[in-house]
Coordinates of C-alpha atoms in Angstrom, one line a residue:
M22 CA 143.5 -51.1 -168.6
P23 CA 140.5 -51.5 -170.9
L24 CA 139.5 -48.5 -172.9
K25 CA 136.1 -48.3 -171.2
R26 CA 137.6 -48.3 -167.8
R27 CA 140.1 -45.6 -168.6
F28 CA 137.2 -43.5 -170.0
D29 CA 135.2 -44.1 -166.8
A30 CA 138.1 -43.1 -164.6
R31 CA 138.6 -40.0 -166.7
W32 CA 135.1 -38.6 -166.0
E33 CA 134.3 -40.0 -162.6
I34 CA 136.6 -37.9 -160.4
P35 CA 135.9 -34.5 -162.2
L36 CA 132.2 -35.1 -162.0
F37 CA 132.4 -36.1 -158.4
I38 CA 134.3 -32.9 -157.6
V39 CA 131.8 -30.8 -159.5
S40 CA 129.0 -32.5 -157.6
I41 CA 130.6 -31.8 -154.2
V42 CA 131.2 -28.1 -155.2
A43 CA 127.6 -27.7 -156.3
M44 CA 126.3 -29.3 -153.1
I45 CA 128.4 -27.1 -150.9
A46 CA 127.5 -24.0 -152.9
L47 CA 123.7 -24.7 -152.5
A48 CA 124.0 -25.5 -148.8
V49 CA 126.1 -22.5 -148.0
S50 CA 123.8 -20.2 -150.0
L51 CA 120.7 -21.4 -148.2
V52 CA 122.4 -21.2 -144.7
R53 CA 123.7 -17.7 -145.4
K54 CA 120.3 -16.4 -146.7
A55 CA 118.4 -18.0 -143.7
L56 CA 120.8 -16.5 -141.1
A57 CA 120.9 -13.1 -142.9
D58 CA 117.1 -12.8 -142.9
R59 CA 116.6 -13.9 -139.3
I60 CA 113.7 -12.5 -137.4
D61 CA 114.7 -10.6 -134.2
A62 CA 114.4 -12.4 -130.9
D63 CA 111.5 -10.0 -129.9
G64 CA 110.2 -9.2 -133.4
A65 CA 106.5 -9.2 -134.0
V66 CA 105.0 -11.7 -136.5
D67 CA 102.4 -10.6 -139.1
C68 CA 101.4 -13.9 -140.7
G69 CA 99.5 -12.2 -143.5
K70 CA 102.3 -9.9 -144.7
N71 CA 105.7 -10.8 -143.4
L72 CA 105.9 -14.4 -142.5
C73 CA 107.6 -15.7 -145.6
H74 CA 110.2 -12.9 -145.3
L75 CA 111.2 -13.8 -141.7
S76 CA 113.5 -16.7 -141.5
F77 CA 113.7 -18.9 -138.4
V78 CA 110.3 -17.6 -137.3
D79 CA 109.1 -21.1 -136.8
F80 CA 112.2 -22.1 -135.0
R81 CA 111.8 -19.2 -132.6
D82 CA 108.1 -19.7 -131.9
A83 CA 107.9 -23.5 -132.1
T84 CA 111.2 -24.4 -130.5
W85 CA 113.4 -21.7 -128.9
R86 CA 110.8 -19.7 -127.0
P87 CA 108.9 -22.8 -125.7
V88 CA 112.1 -24.5 -124.6
S89 CA 113.4 -21.4 -122.9
W90 CA 110.1 -21.2 -121.1
F91 CA 110.3 -24.9 -120.3
V92 CA 113.8 -24.9 -118.8
M93 CA 112.7 -22.1 -116.5
G94 CA 110.2 -24.6 -115.0
N95 CA 107.1 -23.3 -116.9
N96 CA 104.5 -25.0 -119.1
P97 CA 104.3 -23.8 -122.7
Y98 CA 101.0 -25.7 -123.2
D99 CA 99.4 -23.2 -120.8
T100 CA 98.5 -21.0 -123.8
Q101 CA 97.2 -18.0 -121.9
T102 CA 100.2 -17.6 -119.6
Y103 CA 102.6 -18.4 -122.4
L104 CA 101.3 -15.7 -124.7
Q105 CA 101.2 -13.2 -121.8
H106 CA 105.0 -13.8 -121.5
F107 CA 105.5 -13.8 -125.3
P108 CA 102.8 -11.4 -126.5
N109 CA 104.2 -11.1 -130.0
S110 CA 104.6 -14.8 -130.5
L111 CA 102.6 -17.5 -132.3
D112 CA 101.0 -19.8 -129.8
Y113 CA 103.0 -22.9 -129.0
P114 CA 101.7 -25.7 -131.3
T115 CA 100.9 -29.2 -130.1
Y116 CA 104.2 -31.0 -130.5
A117 CA 104.8 -34.0 -128.2
P118 CA 106.3 -32.9 -124.9
G119 CA 109.4 -34.8 -125.8
H120 CA 110.1 -32.1 -128.4
L121 CA 110.8 -29.7 -125.5
L122 CA 113.2 -32.2 -123.9
L123 CA 115.1 -32.8 -127.2
W124 CA 115.7 -29.1 -127.8
A125 CA 116.1 -28.1 -124.1
P126 CA 119.8 -27.3 -124.3
L127 CA 119.0 -24.4 -126.7
G128 CA 116.7 -22.9 -124.0
W129 CA 119.7 -21.7 -122.1
A130 CA 121.3 -20.1 -125.3
D131 CA 120.8 -16.6 -126.5
W132 CA 118.9 -16.1 -129.8
N133 CA 121.9 -15.7 -132.1
T134 CA 123.6 -18.8 -130.8
A135 CA 120.4 -20.9 -130.8
S136 CA 119.5 -20.0 -134.3
V137 CA 123.0 -20.8 -135.6
V138 CA 122.9 -24.2 -133.9
A139 CA 119.4 -24.8 -135.4
A140 CA 120.8 -23.9 -138.8
V141 CA 123.6 -26.4 -138.4
I142 CA 121.2 -29.2 -137.2
G143 CA 118.8 -28.6 -140.0
M144 CA 121.4 -28.7 -142.7
T145 CA 123.0 -31.8 -141.1
V146 CA 119.7 -33.6 -141.4
I147 CA 119.3 -32.5 -145.0
I148 CA 122.8 -33.7 -145.9
A149 CA 122.4 -37.0 -143.9
T150 CA 119.0 -37.8 -145.5
G151 CA 120.2 -36.9 -149.0
C152 CA 123.3 -39.1 -148.6
W153 CA 121.1 -41.9 -147.3
L154 CA 118.9 -41.5 -150.4
G155 CA 121.8 -41.5 -152.8
L156 CA 123.4 -44.6 -151.2
S157 CA 120.0 -46.3 -151.3
V158 CA 119.7 -45.5 -155.0
A159 CA 123.2 -47.1 -155.5
E160 CA 122.0 -50.3 -153.9
N161 CA 119.2 -50.6 -156.4
I162 CA 121.4 -50.0 -159.5
P163 CA 122.9 -53.0 -161.2
A164 CA 126.4 -53.9 -160.1
T165 CA 127.7 -53.5 -163.7
L166 CA 127.1 -49.8 -163.3
I167 CA 128.1 -49.4 -159.7
P168 CA 130.4 -52.2 -158.6
A169 CA 130.6 -53.2 -154.9
G170 CA 133.5 -52.3 -152.8
R171 CA 136.3 -49.8 -153.5
E172 CA 135.8 -50.0 -157.2
G173 CA 132.4 -48.3 -157.0
A174 CA 133.1 -45.9 -154.1
I175 CA 133.4 -42.8 -156.2
R176 CA 130.1 -43.5 -158.0
R177 CA 128.4 -44.1 -154.7
G178 CA 129.8 -40.9 -153.3
M179 CA 128.5 -39.1 -156.4
L180 CA 125.0 -40.4 -155.9
A181 CA 125.1 -39.4 -152.2
T182 CA 125.9 -35.8 -153.2
W183 CA 123.2 -35.9 -155.9
G184 CA 120.7 -37.0 -153.2
V185 CA 121.6 -33.9 -151.1
I186 CA 121.4 -31.6 -154.2
L187 CA 118.0 -33.0 -155.0
L188 CA 116.7 -32.1 -151.5
L189 CA 118.3 -28.7 -151.5
L190 CA 116.6 -27.9 -154.9
S191 CA 113.3 -29.0 -153.6
R192 CA 111.3 -26.0 -152.6
P193 CA 109.5 -27.6 -149.7
V194 CA 112.8 -28.5 -148.1
S195 CA 114.4 -25.1 -148.6
L196 CA 111.3 -23.3 -147.4
A197 CA 111.0 -25.4 -144.3
Y198 CA 114.7 -24.9 -143.6
Y199 CA 114.4 -21.1 -144.2
L200 CA 111.5 -20.8 -141.7
G201 CA 113.4 -22.9 -139.2
Q202 CA 110.5 -25.4 -139.2
P203 CA 111.1 -28.4 -136.8
S204 CA 109.5 -30.5 -139.6
I205 CA 112.8 -30.3 -141.5
V206 CA 114.0 -32.8 -138.9
Y207 CA 110.9 -34.9 -138.3
V208 CA 109.6 -35.1 -141.9
L209 CA 112.9 -35.8 -143.7
L210 CA 113.8 -38.5 -141.2
A211 CA 110.4 -40.3 -141.7
V212 CA 111.4 -42.4 -144.7
P213 CA 114.8 -43.5 -143.3
A214 CA 112.9 -44.3 -140.0
I215 CA 110.8 -46.8 -142.0
M216 CA 113.4 -48.1 -144.5
V217 CA 116.8 -48.1 -142.8
R218 CA 117.9 -51.6 -142.1
N219 CA 119.7 -51.0 -138.8
K220 CA 117.0 -51.7 -136.2
Y221 CA 118.6 -49.5 -133.5
I222 CA 118.8 -46.4 -135.8
G223 CA 115.3 -47.2 -137.0
V224 CA 113.9 -47.1 -133.5
I225 CA 115.6 -43.8 -132.7
L226 CA 114.3 -42.2 -135.9
V227 CA 110.8 -43.4 -135.3
A228 CA 110.9 -41.8 -131.8
L229 CA 112.1 -38.5 -133.4
C230 CA 109.3 -38.5 -135.9
C231 CA 106.7 -39.1 -133.1
M232 CA 107.7 -35.7 -131.7
K233 CA 105.3 -34.3 -134.3
P234 CA 102.3 -36.5 -133.8
H235 CA 100.7 -36.5 -137.3
I236 CA 104.1 -37.4 -138.8
G237 CA 104.7 -40.1 -136.2
L238 CA 101.3 -41.5 -136.9
A239 CA 102.1 -41.9 -140.6
V240 CA 105.4 -43.6 -139.9
V241 CA 103.8 -46.0 -137.4
V242 CA 100.9 -46.9 -139.7
V243 CA 103.3 -47.8 -142.5
L244 CA 105.5 -49.9 -140.2
I245 CA 102.6 -51.8 -138.7
A246 CA 101.2 -52.5 -142.2
Q247 CA 104.6 -53.9 -143.1
S248 CA 104.5 -56.1 -139.9
R249 CA 107.4 -54.3 -138.4
W250 CA 105.7 -54.1 -135.0
R251 CA 108.8 -54.1 -132.9
R252 CA 110.3 -51.0 -134.5
A253 CA 107.0 -49.2 -134.3
L254 CA 106.3 -50.1 -130.7
L255 CA 109.9 -49.4 -129.5
G256 CA 110.0 -46.1 -131.3
V257 CA 106.6 -45.0 -129.8
G258 CA 107.7 -46.3 -126.4
L259 CA 111.0 -44.3 -126.5
S260 CA 109.1 -41.2 -127.6
A261 CA 106.5 -41.7 -124.8
A262 CA 109.3 -42.1 -122.2
L263 CA 110.9 -38.8 -123.3
S264 CA 107.5 -37.0 -123.3
L265 CA 106.6 -38.4 -119.9
A266 CA 109.8 -37.1 -118.4
A267 CA 109.0 -33.6 -119.9
V268 CA 105.5 -33.8 -118.5
L269 CA 106.7 -34.5 -115.0
V270 CA 109.0 -31.5 -115.2
M271 CA 106.2 -29.2 -116.4
A272 CA 103.6 -30.6 -114.0
G273 CA 106.0 -30.4 -111.0
G274 CA 105.6 -34.0 -110.2
V275 CA 102.9 -36.7 -110.5
S276 CA 100.3 -34.7 -108.5
G277 CA 100.4 -31.9 -111.0
V278 CA 99.7 -34.1 -114.1
P279 CA 95.9 -33.7 -114.1
R280 CA 96.3 -29.9 -114.2
W281 CA 98.9 -30.2 -117.0
V282 CA 96.5 -32.4 -119.0
D283 CA 93.8 -29.7 -118.7
S284 CA 96.3 -27.2 -120.2
L285 CA 97.2 -29.7 -123.0
V286 CA 93.5 -30.1 -123.9
G287 CA 93.1 -26.3 -124.0
N288 CA 96.2 -26.0 -126.1
I289 CA 95.0 -28.5 -128.7
S290 CA 91.6 -26.9 -129.0
E291 CA 92.9 -23.3 -129.3
S292 CA 95.9 -24.2 -131.5
S293 CA 93.8 -26.3 -133.8
S294 CA 91.1 -23.7 -134.4
R295 CA 93.7 -20.9 -134.9
R296 CA 95.9 -22.8 -137.3
T297 CA 93.0 -24.1 -139.3
A298 CA 92.2 -20.5 -140.1
D299 CA 95.8 -19.1 -140.3
W300 CA 97.3 -21.7 -142.5
L301 CA 94.6 -22.6 -145.0
D302 CA 96.7 -21.2 -147.9
E303 CA 99.5 -23.6 -147.0
R304 CA 97.5 -26.8 -146.4
I305 CA 97.7 -29.5 -149.0
D306 CA 95.3 -32.0 -147.4
I307 CA 91.8 -32.5 -148.9
V308 CA 89.9 -30.9 -146.1
G309 CA 92.2 -27.8 -145.9
S310 CA 92.0 -27.4 -149.7
L311 CA 88.2 -27.5 -149.6
Q312 CA 88.1 -25.0 -146.8
H313 CA 90.5 -22.8 -148.6
A314 CA 88.1 -22.9 -151.6
G315 CA 85.4 -21.6 -149.3
L316 CA 83.5 -24.8 -148.6
G317 CA 82.3 -25.6 -145.1
I318 CA 83.6 -28.9 -143.8
S319 CA 82.2 -30.2 -140.5
T320 CA 84.4 -31.7 -137.8
A321 CA 82.7 -35.1 -138.3
T322 CA 83.6 -35.0 -142.0
T323 CA 87.2 -34.0 -141.2
V324 CA 87.5 -37.0 -138.8
A325 CA 85.9 -39.4 -141.3
I326 CA 88.3 -38.4 -144.1
A327 CA 91.3 -38.7 -141.7
I328 CA 90.2 -42.2 -140.5
A329 CA 89.5 -43.3 -144.1
G330 CA 93.0 -42.1 -145.2
V331 CA 94.8 -44.0 -142.4
V332 CA 92.8 -47.2 -143.0
A333 CA 93.4 -47.0 -146.8
A334 CA 97.1 -46.3 -146.2
Y335 CA 97.3 -49.4 -143.9
F336 CA 95.7 -51.8 -146.3
L337 CA 97.5 -50.5 -149.4
V338 CA 100.9 -50.7 -147.7
R339 CA 100.1 -54.2 -146.5
R340 CA 99.0 -55.3 -149.9
T341 CA 102.1 -53.9 -151.7
S342 CA 104.9 -54.1 -149.2
Y343 CA 106.0 -57.6 -150.1
R344 CA 106.5 -56.7 -153.8
F345 CA 107.3 -52.9 -153.8
E346 CA 108.9 -51.7 -150.6
S347 CA 109.5 -48.1 -151.7
I348 CA 106.2 -47.8 -153.5
S349 CA 104.3 -49.1 -150.4
V350 CA 106.0 -46.4 -148.3
L351 CA 105.1 -43.8 -150.8
L352 CA 101.5 -44.9 -150.9
G353 CA 101.2 -44.8 -147.1
L354 CA 102.8 -41.4 -146.7
T355 CA 100.9 -39.9 -149.6
L356 CA 97.5 -41.0 -148.4
V357 CA 98.2 -39.7 -144.9
T358 CA 99.5 -36.5 -146.3
V359 CA 96.3 -35.8 -148.3
T360 CA 93.8 -36.9 -145.7
L361 CA 95.3 -35.4 -142.5
Y362 CA 96.4 -31.9 -141.6
H363 CA 99.6 -31.2 -143.6
L364 CA 101.3 -28.1 -144.9
S365 CA 103.2 -27.7 -148.1
Y366 CA 106.6 -28.5 -146.8
D367 CA 105.5 -31.8 -145.4
A368 CA 105.4 -33.1 -148.9
A369 CA 109.2 -33.2 -148.8
W370 CA 109.0 -36.7 -147.3
L371 CA 107.6 -38.1 -150.5
I372 CA 110.7 -37.3 -152.5
A373 CA 112.8 -40.2 -151.3
P374 CA 110.3 -43.0 -151.8
I375 CA 109.4 -41.6 -155.2
V376 CA 113.0 -41.8 -156.3
L377 CA 113.5 -45.3 -154.9
G378 CA 110.1 -46.5 -156.1
S379 CA 111.0 -45.4 -159.6
L380 CA 114.0 -47.7 -159.5
E381 CA 111.9 -50.6 -158.2
V382 CA 109.7 -50.5 -161.3
A383 CA 112.4 -49.4 -163.8
S384 CA 113.4 -53.0 -164.9
D385 CA 109.8 -53.9 -166.0
P386 CA 108.5 -52.1 -169.1
R387 CA 104.9 -52.8 -168.2
L388 CA 105.3 -51.5 -164.7
R389 CA 107.0 -48.4 -166.0
K390 CA 104.2 -47.7 -168.3
R391 CA 101.5 -48.1 -165.7
L392 CA 103.2 -46.4 -162.7
A393 CA 105.4 -43.7 -164.3
P394 CA 102.5 -41.1 -164.7
G395 CA 101.6 -41.3 -161.1
L396 CA 105.2 -41.2 -159.9
A397 CA 105.9 -38.2 -162.1
L398 CA 102.9 -36.2 -160.8
L399 CA 103.8 -37.0 -157.2
F400 CA 107.4 -35.9 -157.7
F401 CA 106.3 -32.7 -159.3
G402 CA 103.8 -32.0 -156.5
A403 CA 106.3 -32.8 -153.8
A404 CA 108.8 -30.4 -155.1
I405 CA 107.0 -27.2 -156.3
S406 CA 105.7 -25.5 -153.1
H407 CA 106.2 -21.7 -153.8
Y408 CA 108.6 -22.2 -156.6
Y409 CA 108.9 -18.6 -157.9
I410 CA 108.2 -19.4 -161.5
F411 CA 104.8 -20.9 -160.6
D412 CA 104.0 -18.0 -158.3
R413 CA 104.8 -15.5 -161.1
L414 CA 102.6 -17.5 -163.5
G415 CA 99.8 -17.4 -160.9
N416 CA 100.2 -13.7 -160.7
E417 CA 99.9 -13.4 -164.4
L418 CA 96.8 -15.6 -164.4
G419 CA 95.3 -13.7 -161.5
V420 CA 95.2 -16.9 -159.4
A421 CA 96.2 -16.4 -155.8
N422 CA 98.4 -19.2 -154.3
F423 CA 98.7 -20.8 -157.7
S424 CA 101.7 -23.0 -156.8
I425 CA 99.9 -24.5 -153.8
W426 CA 96.8 -25.2 -155.8
L427 CA 99.0 -26.8 -158.5
M428 CA 100.7 -28.8 -155.7
R429 CA 97.4 -30.1 -154.4
V430 CA 96.0 -31.1 -157.8
T431 CA 99.2 -33.0 -158.8
L432 CA 99.4 -34.8 -155.5
Y433 CA 95.8 -35.9 -155.6
A434 CA 96.1 -36.9 -159.3
G435 CA 99.4 -38.7 -158.8
A436 CA 98.0 -40.7 -155.9
V437 CA 95.0 -41.8 -157.9
L438 CA 97.1 -42.7 -161.0
L439 CA 99.6 -44.7 -158.8
I440 CA 96.8 -46.7 -157.1
A441 CA 95.1 -47.3 -160.4
G442 CA 98.3 -48.5 -162.0
L443 CA 99.0 -50.9 -159.1
W444 CA 95.4 -52.1 -159.3
T445 CA 95.9 -53.2 -162.9
V446 CA 99.2 -54.9 -161.9
F447 CA 97.7 -56.9 -159.1
R448 CA 94.6 -57.8 -161.1
T449 CA 96.7 -59.4 -163.9
R450 CA 99.5 -60.9 -161.9
Q451 CA 99.7 -63.4 -159.1
H452 CA 102.7 -63.1 -156.7
P453 CA 103.5 -65.3 -153.7
H454 CA 103.2 -63.3 -150.5
S455 CA 106.2 -63.1 -148.3
S456 CA 106.3 -61.1 -145.1
A457 CA 108.5 -58.0 -144.9
D458 CA 109.9 -59.3 -141.6
N459 CA 111.1 -62.6 -143.2
V460 CA 112.8 -61.2 -146.3
D461 CA 116.0 -59.3 -146.3
P462 CA 115.6 -56.7 -149.1
R463 CA 119.3 -57.0 -149.9
A464 CA 118.9 -60.6 -150.7
H465 CA 117.3 -59.5 -154.0
S466 CA 119.7 -56.6 -154.7
T467 CA 121.2 -56.3 -158.1
H468 CA 124.6 -56.3 -156.3
A469 CA 126.1 -59.8 -156.0
H470 CA 127.9 -59.5 -152.7
P471 CA 126.3 -61.7 -150.0
I472 CA 125.0 -60.1 -146.8
S473 CA 124.3 -62.1 -143.7
A474 CA 121.1 -61.6 -141.7
E475 CA 123.2 -60.8 -138.6
A476 CA 125.0 -58.0 -140.4
S477 CA 121.7 -56.1 -141.1
D478 CA 121.4 -55.4 -137.3
T479 CA 125.0 -54.3 -137.0
P480 CA 125.5 -50.5 -136.6
G481 CA 126.6 -49.0 -139.9
A482 CA 125.8 -52.2 -141.8
D483 CA 123.3 -50.5 -144.1
I484 CA 126.1 -48.2 -145.3
A485 CA 128.8 -50.8 -145.4
A486 CA 126.6 -53.0 -147.5
T487 CA 126.9 -50.6 -150.4

């Protein structure tokens, strides 16, 4: 055996074991802390003082209580009746009705059982997304470093565990998990929903993301800009079918739908106005940041900024997707994040395309120089929500919510620098356009093994291809 290969074999397995132990330790620590700090099933919520010290409060008030009300044949969107039954609860936010159907089995469970199941589901999503990220990274690394087949299996496994560790160390991910926020499912699955090659899995993930409308909107915008109409439409259709089934249950049949729609309109109006005020110190979008700074922003301006962000996301993704798949996804999600209503932990969905985008440009020194500053700032901004060291620094400086302000500034600056860097690239270079639908991204992989077009639609092919 060559000396180099013997050396590689000597460090691979111990490092892999250490990586697995670190991943398990981080995961178990987070699960134990979240379950130990659980809010009581009937505990009151004081957003101003106790929210960050009450784990699973979002799961209780955004999922468990609404679905327990739903499975009893009631309508959680009827805010007045709902809050009369749960007087110490946050109002039920405007998730798609299909959200109630997906989580309905937990409506029959007691609080302790439901919260444990939610903890398992949330951690499963973190692990699955982290592994997907690590395996996707492996596909973009030269075959000389990570060989195909059995020879590179340990290294791919190592990268998969590192992907999970990266997410667990990201404060927006751990914060969303701690609070039991449904976004831990819908946000983390957004990038795989766009980028996974298996079309069946992709449609299911798109449908899941649509359960939180502003997340689903971003996913659909990126997919349509990449000319992936079928995945976008099928995902939206599946989500709509689930939501329609839930609506018919809540409305008591077709005849009750108009009355249910009235309750939905009231829920949107009341929930929107309440959350605009209650969550200003967590919002990372431009409008929320300006309002948090004390500036009055009209509804018309808010709508105009949102529309401008969606339009800009569409055209930038369309312009870049044929050359930089991960960068285009990152651009789309970033622009939607900073122009629509988004909270700090929603930035977690930027981590995967930042990592993959960095690998896309790593082989070209000119691209690295132009895009690295923007990517670095975006990564920093996507990971620091309420990191204790920054909160302590803010306290020393006398700046309230310092980590959130730092997060906002770095996200905005990173987006501007990334777009500016891409602008210089496309001004100085001409590249033939090829549709995302007509090019198999693996055809240009640094790995030499051939992949057939049919295999890309085979369940599990995206993992087997590594």
